[in-house]
Amino acid sequence: MQIDLGGKVAIVTGASAGLGRATAARLAASGADVAMLARRAAPLEAAAVGIAAAGAGRAAALPCDVTDTAALEAAFEAACARFGKVDIVVNNAGSSFRKPAAEITRDEVIGDFDLKVSAALRLVQLALPGMRARGDGRIVNVSAIAAKAPDGGSIPTALSRASGLTLTRVLARELAGDGIRVNALCVGKIKSGQWERRHAAEGSGQSYEQFLRPVAESVPMGRLGEAEEFAAAACFLVSDAASYITGAALNVDGGLCPVA
Ligand SMILES: NC(=O)c1ccc[n+]([C@@H]2O[C@H](COP(=O)([O-])OP(=O)(O)OC[C@H]3O[C@@H](n4cnc5c(N)ncnc54)[C@H](OP(=O)(O)O)[C@@H]3O)[C@@H](O)[C@H]2O)c1
């Protein structure tokens, strides 16, 4: 599908690696200017340089921790100063964090919620006045299939992700009359830095592909997803091709989640 995002400006959080980087690249390839956020400046800058070189749209690296409200607000202002407006928000920054319920601390629950829900809401709030004034906004909140079908041991991630889906549905209903669409993508198992770090931490000496084999076998399609497959879904949801879709929570999971 040919998607044209020419003239649009996007902010993508967690854009230095994995799904966020692939999404920023896909949006820029479709013509959007993209403000890319992540904490570590060096990999973010490298990603932005590569995306700007290959894309039709421009790319800017704006390092910030999205849980630092002042830093997030400054990054949003910098994006507006650079590109003039924000039409598209992709709340993707996140990390894998799960613990047995008996061991989880209050600070860990609140910290995970802050990253996956509060920061996403704050970025939407920052983008809202401009989106409302133009009568056009497209928001994608990245979630996980744990939001719909949690495993044991998935606190605090499953709690935060379920809240993120509720946030998506509330915003979709609240903002539909303003021409702002809000959708979620529920990720299953997609190759990214998260899986590379798990492989490195496991330390059994097996190759990355060997490490991933049992994970792949647990997925009905028999493989993990590629970051570009996720990016294609994100790009579709923020495009005019999805103009009548809001409040949806689309699984990108090779059929893994038993809940549609
Ligand atoms: N890949 C999967 O199988 C999978 C499954 C379920 C859900 N997800 C979700 O999908 C999203 C993307 O994950 P991924 O697999 O692409 O992970 P990844 O490769 O580890 O990338 C995570 C990105 O988020 C950034 N980030 C993390 N914390 C941040 C913070 N506080 N402020 C700003 N940026 C931050 C990281 O950069 P810095 O470290 O430099 O900040 C990086 O750019 C996450 O929300 C993740 O939880 C992924």
PDB file of N, CA and C in Angstrom, residues 67-160:
ATOM      1  N   THR A  67       9.834  10.130  30.919  1.00  0.00           N
ATOM      2  CA  THR A  67       9.244  10.180  32.264  1.00  0.00           C
ATOM      3  C   THR A  67       9.630  11.457  33.002  1.00  0.00           C
ATOM      4  N   ASP A  68      10.529  12.230  32.423  1.00  0.00           N
ATOM      5  CA  ASP A  68      10.907  13.544  32.985  1.00  0.00           C
ATOM      6  C   ASP A  68      10.019  14.583  32.287  1.00  0.00           C
ATOM      7  N   THR A  69       8.972  15.016  32.990  1.00  0.00           N
ATOM      8  CA  THR A  69       7.950  15.850  32.347  1.00  0.00           C
ATOM      9  C   THR A  69       8.540  17.123  31.747  1.00  0.00           C
ATOM     10  N   ALA A  70       9.449  17.764  32.472  1.00  0.00           N
ATOM     11  CA  ALA A  70      10.045  19.004  31.954  1.00  0.00           C
ATOM     12  C   ALA A  70      10.847  18.717  30.682  1.00  0.00           C
ATOM     13  N   ALA A  71      11.578  17.604  30.676  1.00  0.00           N
ATOM     14  CA  ALA A  71      12.377  17.251  29.495  1.00  0.00           C
ATOM     15  C   ALA A  71      11.458  16.901  28.316  1.00  0.00           C
ATOM     16  N   LEU A  72      10.353  16.216  28.602  1.00  0.00           N
ATOM     17  CA  LEU A  72       9.410  15.859  27.535  1.00  0.00           C
ATOM     18  C   LEU A  72       8.793  17.127  26.936  1.00  0.00           C
ATOM     19  N   GLU A  73       8.429  18.065  27.808  1.00  0.00           N
ATOM     20  CA  GLU A  73       7.842  19.324  27.318  1.00  0.00           C
ATOM     21  C   GLU A  73       8.852  20.100  26.474  1.00  0.00           C
ATOM     22  N   ALA A  74      10.118  20.095  26.911  1.00  0.00           N
ATOM     23  CA  ALA A  74      11.161  20.796  26.153  1.00  0.00           C
ATOM     24  C   ALA A  74      11.368  20.125  24.791  1.00  0.00           C
ATOM     25  N   ALA A  75      11.325  18.804  24.760  1.00  0.00           N
ATOM     26  CA  ALA A  75      11.501  18.086  23.489  1.00  0.00           C
ATOM     27  C   ALA A  75      10.333  18.376  22.548  1.00  0.00           C
ATOM     28  N   PHE A  76       9.121  18.449  23.115  1.00  0.00           N
ATOM     29  CA  PHE A  76       7.961  18.774  22.279  1.00  0.00           C
ATOM     30  C   PHE A  76       8.109  20.172  21.678  1.00  0.00           C
ATOM     31  N   GLU A  77       8.537  21.125  22.526  1.00  0.00           N
ATOM     32  CA  GLU A  77       8.743  22.500  22.026  1.00  0.00           C
ATOM     33  C   GLU A  77       9.814  22.518  20.937  1.00  0.00           C
ATOM     34  N   ALA A  78      10.865  21.733  21.139  1.00  0.00           N
ATOM     35  CA  ALA A  78      11.946  21.684  20.140  1.00  0.00           C
ATOM     36  C   ALA A  78      11.433  21.105  18.819  1.00  0.00           C
ATOM     37  N   ALA A  79      10.562  20.110  18.911  1.00  0.00           N
ATOM     38  CA  ALA A  79       9.982  19.525  17.688  1.00  0.00           C
ATOM     39  C   ALA A  79       9.152  20.572  16.948  1.00  0.00           C
ATOM     40  N   CYS A  80       8.367  21.334  17.701  1.00  0.00           N
ATOM     41  CA  CYS A  80       7.534  22.372  17.074  1.00  0.00           C
ATOM     42  C   CYS A  80       8.408  23.478  16.480  1.00  0.00           C
ATOM     43  N   ALA A  81       9.482  23.817  17.199  1.00  0.00           N
ATOM     44  CA  ALA A  81      10.384  24.859  16.684  1.00  0.00           C
ATOM     45  C   ALA A  81      11.042  24.390  15.385  1.00  0.00           C
ATOM     46  N   ARG A  82      11.362  23.099  15.327  1.00  0.00           N
ATOM     47  CA  ARG A  82      12.065  22.578  14.155  1.00  0.00           C
ATOM     48  C   ARG A  82      11.118  22.370  12.959  1.00  0.00           C
ATOM     49  N   PHE A  83       9.939  21.813  13.242  1.00  0.00           N
ATOM     50  CA  PHE A  83       9.064  21.399  12.134  1.00  0.00           C
ATOM     51  C   PHE A  83       7.725  22.166  12.080  1.00  0.00           C
ATOM     52  N   GLY A  84       7.450  22.999  13.085  1.00  0.00           N
ATOM     53  CA  GLY A  84       6.282  23.884  13.013  1.00  0.00           C
ATOM     54  C   GLY A  84       5.005  23.370  13.649  1.00  0.00           C
ATOM     55  N   LYS A  85       4.876  22.062  13.853  1.00  0.00           N
ATOM     56  CA  LYS A  85       3.625  21.505  14.394  1.00  0.00           C
ATOM     57  C   LYS A  85       3.851  20.016  14.663  1.00  0.00           C
ATOM     58  N   VAL A  86       2.858  19.375  15.279  1.00  0.00           N
ATOM     59  CA  VAL A  86       2.897  17.914  15.446  1.00  0.00           C
ATOM     60  C   VAL A  86       1.519  17.356  15.077  1.00  0.00           C
ATOM     61  N   ASP A  87       1.465  16.537  14.040  1.00  0.00           N
ATOM     62  CA  ASP A  87       0.204  15.920  13.599  1.00  0.00           C
ATOM     63  C   ASP A  87       0.047  14.491  14.107  1.00  0.00           C
ATOM     64  N   ILE A  88       1.187  13.844  14.340  1.00  0.00           N
ATOM     65  CA  ILE A  88       1.189  12.398  14.616  1.00  0.00           C
ATOM     66  C   ILE A  88       2.020  12.140  15.872  1.00  0.00           C
ATOM     67  N   VAL A  89       1.455  11.377  16.804  1.00  0.00           N
ATOM     68  CA  VAL A  89       2.217  10.965  17.991  1.00  0.00           C
ATOM     69  C   VAL A  89       2.248   9.440  18.032  1.00  0.00           C
ATOM     70  N   VAL A  90       3.428   8.884  18.155  1.00  0.00           N
ATOM     71  CA  VAL A  90       3.571   7.439  18.367  1.00  0.00           C
ATOM     72  C   VAL A  90       4.251   7.245  19.720  1.00  0.00           C
ATOM     73  N   ASN A  91       3.444   6.870  20.714  1.00  0.00           N
ATOM     74  CA  ASN A  91       3.957   6.625  22.071  1.00  0.00           C
ATOM     75  C   ASN A  91       4.481   5.198  22.127  1.00  0.00           C
ATOM     76  N   ASN A  92       5.796   5.059  21.901  1.00  0.00           N
ATOM     77  CA  ASN A  92       6.392   3.726  21.786  1.00  0.00           C
ATOM     78  C   ASN A  92       7.397   3.411  22.889  1.00  0.00           C
ATOM     79  N   ALA A  93       7.965   4.441  23.550  1.00  0.00           N
ATOM     80  CA  ALA A  93       9.024   4.184  24.536  1.00  0.00           C
ATOM     81  C   ALA A  93       8.530   3.203  25.592  1.00  0.00           C
ATOM     82  N   GLY A  94       9.343   2.221  25.890  1.00  0.00           N
ATOM     83  CA  GLY A  94       8.950   1.243  26.894  1.00  0.00           C
ATOM     84  C   GLY A  94      10.067   0.264  27.114  1.00  0.00           C
ATOM     85  N   SER A  95       9.865  -0.593  28.089  1.00  0.00           N
ATOM     86  CA  SER A  95      10.861  -1.628  28.350  1.00  0.00           C
ATOM     87  C   SER A  95      10.135  -2.836  28.895  1.00  0.00           C
ATOM     88  N   SER A  96      10.801  -3.962  28.782  1.00  0.00           N
ATOM     89  CA  SER A  96      10.210  -5.197  29.276  1.00  0.00           C
ATOM     90  C   SER A  96      10.509  -5.311  30.767  1.00  0.00           C
ATOM     91  N   PHE A  97       9.483  -5.433  31.567  1.00  0.00           N
ATOM     92  CA  PHE A  97       9.724  -5.535  33.006  1.00  0.00           C
ATOM     93  C   PHE A  97       8.644  -6.400  33.631  1.00  0.00           C
ATOM     94  N   ARG A  98       9.024  -7.544  34.176  1.00  0.00           N
ATOM     95  CA  ARG A  98       8.062  -8.424  34.825  1.00  0.00           C
ATOM     96  C   ARG A  98       8.726  -9.071  36.034  1.00  0.00           C
ATOM     97  N   LYS A  99       7.923  -9.337  37.025  1.00  0.00           N
ATOM     98  CA  LYS A  99       8.435  -9.892  38.277  1.00  0.00           C
ATOM     99  C   LYS A  99       7.334 -10.714  38.932  1.00  0.00           C
ATOM    100  N   PRO A 100       7.698 -11.690  39.771  1.00  0.00           N
ATOM    101  CA  PRO A 100       6.646 -12.367  40.543  1.00  0.00           C
ATOM    102  C   PRO A 100       5.886 -11.373  41.408  1.00  0.00           C
ATOM    103  N   ALA A 101       4.590 -11.563  41.515  1.00  0.00           N
ATOM    104  CA  ALA A 101       3.748 -10.618  42.269  1.00  0.00           C
ATOM    105  C   ALA A 101       4.254 -10.437  43.696  1.00  0.00           C
ATOM    106  N   ALA A 102       4.795 -11.500  44.287  1.00  0.00           N
ATOM    107  CA  ALA A 102       5.239 -11.428  45.680  1.00  0.00           C
ATOM    108  C   ALA A 102       6.437 -10.500  45.861  1.00  0.00           C
ATOM    109  N   GLU A 103       7.153 -10.218  44.778  1.00  0.00           N
ATOM    110  CA  GLU A 103       8.401  -9.441  44.905  1.00  0.00           C
ATOM    111  C   GLU A 103       8.291  -8.004  44.425  1.00  0.00           C
ATOM    112  N   ILE A 104       7.228  -7.699  43.729  1.00  0.00           N
ATOM    113  CA  ILE A 104       7.149  -6.375  43.096  1.00  0.00           C
ATOM    114  C   ILE A 104       6.982  -5.275  44.152  1.00  0.00           C
ATOM    115  N   THR A 105       7.667  -4.156  43.938  1.00  0.00           N
ATOM    116  CA  THR A 105       7.556  -3.052  44.887  1.00  0.00           C
ATOM    117  C   THR A 105       6.606  -1.979  44.339  1.00  0.00           C
ATOM    118  N   ARG A 106       6.155  -1.136  45.259  1.00  0.00           N
ATOM    119  CA  ARG A 106       5.265  -0.039  44.858  1.00  0.00           C
ATOM    120  C   ARG A 106       5.976   0.885  43.873  1.00  0.00           C
ATOM    121  N   ASP A 107       7.254   1.179  44.133  1.00  0.00           N
ATOM    122  CA  ASP A 107       8.005   2.071  43.238  1.00  0.00           C
ATOM    123  C   ASP A 107       8.109   1.484  41.837  1.00  0.00           C
ATOM    124  N   GLU A 108       8.273   0.153  41.750  1.00  0.00           N
ATOM    125  CA  GLU A 108       8.366  -0.481  40.421  1.00  0.00           C
ATOM    126  C   GLU A 108       7.043  -0.400  39.675  1.00  0.00           C
ATOM    127  N   VAL A 109       5.940  -0.592  40.384  1.00  0.00           N
ATOM    128  CA  VAL A 109       4.620  -0.482  39.742  1.00  0.00           C
ATOM    129  C   VAL A 109       4.411   0.942  39.233  1.00  0.00           C
ATOM    130  N   ILE A 110       4.717   1.918  40.095  1.00  0.00           N
ATOM    131  CA  ILE A 110       4.502   3.318  39.719  1.00  0.00           C
ATOM    132  C   ILE A 110       5.458   3.729  38.597  1.00  0.00           C
ATOM    133  N   GLY A 111       6.709   3.274  38.667  1.00  0.00           N
ATOM    134  CA  GLY A 111       7.683   3.614  37.632  1.00  0.00           C
ATOM    135  C   GLY A 111       7.282   3.073  36.267  1.00  0.00           C
ATOM    136  N   ASP A 112       6.773   1.851  36.233  1.00  0.00           N
ATOM    137  CA  ASP A 112       6.355   1.260  34.962  1.00  0.00           C
ATOM    138  C   ASP A 112       5.139   1.997  34.398  1.00  0.00           C
ATOM    139  N   PHE A 113       4.211   2.353  35.293  1.00  0.00           N
ATOM    140  CA  PHE A 113       3.009   3.103  34.874  1.00  0.00           C
ATOM    141  C   PHE A 113       3.405   4.481  34.328  1.00  0.00           C
ATOM    142  N   ASP A 114       4.369   5.082  34.994  1.00  0.00           N
ATOM    143  CA  ASP A 114       4.843   6.407  34.586  1.00  0.00           C
ATOM    144  C   ASP A 114       5.382   6.370  33.154  1.00  0.00           C
ATOM    145  N   LEU A 115       6.186   5.349  32.863  1.00  0.00           N
ATOM    146  CA  LEU A 115       6.800   5.224  31.533  1.00  0.00           C
ATOM    147  C   LEU A 115       5.754   4.895  30.466  1.00  0.00           C
ATOM    148  N   LYS A 116       4.879   3.933  30.754  1.00  0.00           N
ATOM    149  CA  LYS A 116       4.013   3.394  29.701  1.00  0.00           C
ATOM    150  C   LYS A 116       2.652   4.080  29.599  1.00  0.00           C
ATOM    151  N   VAL A 117       2.265   4.841  30.639  1.00  0.00           N
ATOM    152  CA  VAL A 117       0.943   5.474  30.602  1.00  0.00           C
ATOM    153  C   VAL A 117       1.037   6.992  30.818  1.00  0.00           C
ATOM    154  N   SER A 118       1.619   7.407  31.945  1.00  0.00           N
ATOM    155  CA  SER A 118       1.621   8.850  32.268  1.00  0.00           C
ATOM    156  C   SER A 118       2.364   9.656  31.212  1.00  0.00           C
ATOM    157  N   ALA A 119       3.529   9.162  30.773  1.00  0.00           N
ATOM    158  CA  ALA A 119       4.308   9.912  29.779  1.00  0.00           C
ATOM    159  C   ALA A 119       3.548   9.984  28.456  1.00  0.00           C
ATOM    160  N   ALA A 120       2.858   8.892  28.113  1.00  0.00           N
ATOM    161  CA  ALA A 120       2.083   8.882  26.866  1.00  0.00           C
ATOM    162  C   ALA A 120       0.952   9.910  26.931  1.00  0.00           C
ATOM    163  N   LEU A 121       0.264   9.956  28.074  1.00  0.00           N
ATOM    164  CA  LEU A 121      -0.818  10.935  28.239  1.00  0.00           C
ATOM    165  C   LEU A 121      -0.271  12.357  28.166  1.00  0.00           C
ATOM    166  N   ARG A 122       0.871  12.613  28.804  1.00  0.00           N
ATOM    167  CA  ARG A 122       1.425  13.971  28.800  1.00  0.00           C
ATOM    168  C   ARG A 122       1.755  14.403  27.369  1.00  0.00           C
ATOM    169  N   LEU A 123       2.336  13.493  26.580  1.00  0.00           N
ATOM    170  CA  LEU A 123       2.692  13.873  25.201  1.00  0.00           C
ATOM    171  C   LEU A 123       1.430  14.154  24.376  1.00  0.00           C
ATOM    172  N   VAL A 124       0.395  13.371  24.600  1.00  0.00           N
ATOM    173  CA  VAL A 124      -0.882  13.646  23.917  1.00  0.00           C
ATOM    174  C   VAL A 124      -1.408  15.016  24.330  1.00  0.00           C
ATOM    175  N   GLN A 125      -1.336  15.318  25.627  1.00  0.00           N
ATOM    176  CA  GLN A 125      -1.826  16.633  26.100  1.00  0.00           C
ATOM    177  C   GLN A 125      -1.072  17.773  25.419  1.00  0.00           C
ATOM    178  N   LEU A 126       0.233  17.594  25.241  1.00  0.00           N
ATOM    179  CA  LEU A 126       1.035  18.643  24.606  1.00  0.00           C
ATOM    180  C   LEU A 126       0.624  18.837  23.143  1.00  0.00           C
ATOM    181  N   ALA A 127       0.312  17.738  22.474  1.00  0.00           N
ATOM    182  CA  ALA A 127      -0.014  17.811  21.046  1.00  0.00           C
ATOM    183  C   ALA A 127      -1.454  18.259  20.796  1.00  0.00           C
ATOM    184  N   LEU A 128      -2.323  18.122  21.815  1.00  0.00           N
ATOM    185  CA  LEU A 128      -3.758  18.350  21.615  1.00  0.00           C
ATOM    186  C   LEU A 128      -4.143  19.738  21.089  1.00  0.00           C
ATOM    187  N   PRO A 129      -3.620  20.823  21.677  1.00  0.00           N
ATOM    188  CA  PRO A 129      -4.104  22.142  21.200  1.00  0.00           C
ATOM    189  C   PRO A 129      -3.902  22.319  19.699  1.00  0.00           C
ATOM    190  N   GLY A 130      -2.733  21.960  19.196  1.00  0.00           N
ATOM    191  CA  GLY A 130      -2.466  22.098  17.762  1.00  0.00           C
ATOM    192  C   GLY A 130      -3.339  21.169  16.930  1.00  0.00           C
ATOM    193  N   MET A 131      -3.483  19.927  17.388  1.00  0.00           N
ATOM    194  CA  MET A 131      -4.323  18.970  16.655  1.00  0.00           C
ATOM    195  C   MET A 131      -5.767  19.468  16.594  1.00  0.00           C
ATOM    196  N   ARG A 132      -6.261  19.962  17.739  1.00  0.00           N
ATOM    197  CA  ARG A 132      -7.644  20.469  17.778  1.00  0.00           C
ATOM    198  C   ARG A 132      -7.805  21.654  16.835  1.00  0.00           C
ATOM    199  N   ALA A 133      -6.819  22.559  16.857  1.00  0.00           N
ATOM    200  CA  ALA A 133      -6.910  23.759  16.011  1.00  0.00           C
ATOM    201  C   ALA A 133      -6.951  23.386  14.533  1.00  0.00           C
ATOM    202  N   ARG A 134      -6.234  22.328  14.159  1.00  0.00           N
ATOM    203  CA  ARG A 134      -6.211  21.908  12.742  1.00  0.00           C
ATOM    204  C   ARG A 134      -7.315  20.901  12.428  1.00  0.00           C
ATOM    205  N   GLY A 135      -7.990  20.381  13.478  1.00  0.00           N
ATOM    206  CA  GLY A 135      -9.038  19.377  13.255  1.00  0.00           C
ATOM    207  C   GLY A 135      -8.482  18.079  12.709  1.00  0.00           C
ATOM    208  N   ASP A 136      -7.248  17.765  13.088  1.00  0.00           N
ATOM    209  CA  ASP A 136      -6.592  16.568  12.543  1.00  0.00           C
ATOM    210  C   ASP A 136      -5.489  16.110  13.491  1.00  0.00           C
ATOM    211  N   GLY A 137      -5.574  14.883  13.935  1.00  0.00           N
ATOM    212  CA  GLY A 137      -4.509  14.311  14.753  1.00  0.00           C
ATOM    213  C   GLY A 137      -4.554  12.806  14.652  1.00  0.00           C
ATOM    214  N   ARG A 138      -3.382  12.180  14.741  1.00  0.00           N
ATOM    215  CA  ARG A 138      -3.315  10.716  14.644  1.00  0.00           C
ATOM    216  C   ARG A 138      -2.371  10.231  15.731  1.00  0.00           C
ATOM    217  N   ILE A 139      -2.895   9.411  16.624  1.00  0.00           N
ATOM    218  CA  ILE A 139      -2.118   8.966  17.782  1.00  0.00           C
ATOM    219  C   ILE A 139      -2.105   7.440  17.811  1.00  0.00           C
ATOM    220  N   VAL A 140      -0.914   6.881  17.999  1.00  0.00           N
ATOM    221  CA  VAL A 140      -0.788   5.439  18.183  1.00  0.00           C
ATOM    222  C   VAL A 140      -0.067   5.185  19.507  1.00  0.00           C
ATOM    223  N   ASN A 141      -0.697   4.435  20.370  1.00  0.00           N
ATOM    224  CA  ASN A 141      -0.082   4.023  21.622  1.00  0.00           C
ATOM    225  C   ASN A 141       0.375   2.577  21.492  1.00  0.00           C
ATOM    226  N   VAL A 142       1.664   2.358  21.712  1.00  0.00           N
ATOM    227  CA  VAL A 142       2.184   0.988  21.597  1.00  0.00           C
ATOM    228  C   VAL A 142       1.910   0.261  22.914  1.00  0.00           C
ATOM    229  N   SER A 143       1.346  -0.921  22.789  1.00  0.00           N
ATOM    230  CA  SER A 143       1.011  -1.739  23.946  1.00  0.00           C
ATOM    231  C   SER A 143       1.558  -3.145  23.716  1.00  0.00           C
ATOM    232  N   ALA A 144       1.060  -4.074  24.467  1.00  0.00           N
ATOM    233  CA  ALA A 144       1.518  -5.471  24.350  1.00  0.00           C
ATOM    234  C   ALA A 144       0.301  -6.374  24.475  1.00  0.00           C
ATOM    235  N   ILE A 145       0.410  -7.584  23.917  1.00  0.00           N
ATOM    236  CA  ILE A 145      -0.738  -8.491  24.005  1.00  0.00           C
ATOM    237  C   ILE A 145      -1.042  -8.855  25.461  1.00  0.00           C
ATOM    238  N   ALA A 146      -0.072  -8.622  26.370  1.00  0.00           N
ATOM    239  CA  ALA A 146      -0.323  -8.855  27.803  1.00  0.00           C
ATOM    240  C   ALA A 146      -1.460  -7.981  28.311  1.00  0.00           C
ATOM    241  N   ALA A 147      -1.753  -6.884  27.602  1.00  0.00           N
ATOM    242  CA  ALA A 147      -2.880  -6.040  28.007  1.00  0.00           C
ATOM    243  C   ALA A 147      -4.196  -6.792  27.892  1.00  0.00           C
ATOM    244  N   LYS A 148      -4.277  -7.696  26.910  1.00  0.00           N
ATOM    245  CA  LYS A 148      -5.525  -8.440  26.674  1.00  0.00           C
ATOM    246  C   LYS A 148      -5.488  -9.838  27.287  1.00  0.00           C
ATOM    247  N   ALA A 149      -4.316 -10.440  27.316  1.00  0.00           N
ATOM    248  CA  ALA A 149      -4.189 -11.817  27.774  1.00  0.00           C
ATOM    249  C   ALA A 149      -2.926 -11.945  28.627  1.00  0.00           C
ATOM    250  N   PRO A 150      -2.997 -11.491  29.890  1.00  0.00           N
ATOM    251  CA  PRO A 150      -1.796 -11.487  30.729  1.00  0.00           C
ATOM    252  C   PRO A 150      -1.383 -12.882  31.186  1.00  0.00           C
ATOM    253  N   ASP A 151      -0.063 -13.094  31.218  1.00  0.00           N
ATOM    254  CA  ASP A 151       0.513 -14.317  31.802  1.00  0.00           C
ATOM    255  C   ASP A 151       0.717 -14.102  33.287  1.00  0.00           C
ATOM    256  N   GLY A 152       0.861 -15.193  34.051  1.00  0.00           N
ATOM    257  CA  GLY A 152       1.359 -15.075  35.420  1.00  0.00           C
ATOM    258  C   GLY A 152       2.751 -14.474  35.369  1.00  0.00           C
ATOM    259  N   GLY A 153       3.090 -13.696  36.383  1.00  0.00           N
ATOM    260  CA  GLY A 153       4.428 -13.082  36.424  1.00  0.00           C
ATOM    261  C   GLY A 153       4.548 -11.837  35.598  1.00  0.00           C
ATOM    262  N   SER A 154       3.439 -11.348  35.060  1.00  0.00           N
ATOM    263  CA  SER A 154       3.543 -10.205  34.136  1.00  0.00           C
ATOM    264  C   SER A 154       3.234  -8.867  34.801  1.00  0.00           C
ATOM    265  N   ILE A 155       3.206  -8.827  36.127  1.00  0.00           N
ATOM    266  CA  ILE A 155       3.138  -7.539  36.826  1.00  0.00           C
ATOM    267  C   ILE A 155       4.561  -6.968  36.839  1.00  0.00           C
ATOM    268  N   PRO A 156       4.788  -5.662  36.551  1.00  0.00           N
ATOM    269  CA  PRO A 156       3.777  -4.635  36.391  1.00  0.00           C
ATOM    270  C   PRO A 156       3.370  -4.379  34.944  1.00  0.00           C
ATOM    271  N   THR A 157       4.063  -5.044  33.978  1.00  0.00           N
ATOM    272  CA  THR A 157       3.811  -4.719  32.572  1.00  0.00           C
ATOM    273  C   THR A 157       2.336  -4.868  32.200  1.00  0.00           C
ATOM    274  N   ALA A 158       1.714  -5.990  32.590  1.00  0.00           N
ATOM    275  CA  ALA A 158       0.328  -6.227  32.170  1.00  0.00           C
ATOM    276  C   ALA A 158      -0.614  -5.163  32.741  1.00  0.00           C
ATOM    277  N   LEU A 159      -0.324  -4.705  33.970  1.00  0.00           N
ATOM    278  CA  LEU A 159      -1.157  -3.646  34.559  1.00  0.00           C
ATOM    279  C   LEU A 159      -1.040  -2.364  33.745  1.00  0.00           C
ATOM    280  N   SER A 160       0.207  -1.974  33.452  1.00  0.00           N
ATOM    281  CA  SER A 160       0.435  -0.734  32.702  1.00  0.00           C
ATOM    282  C   SER A 160      -0.158  -0.843  31.298  1.00  0.00           C
TER     283      SER A 160
END
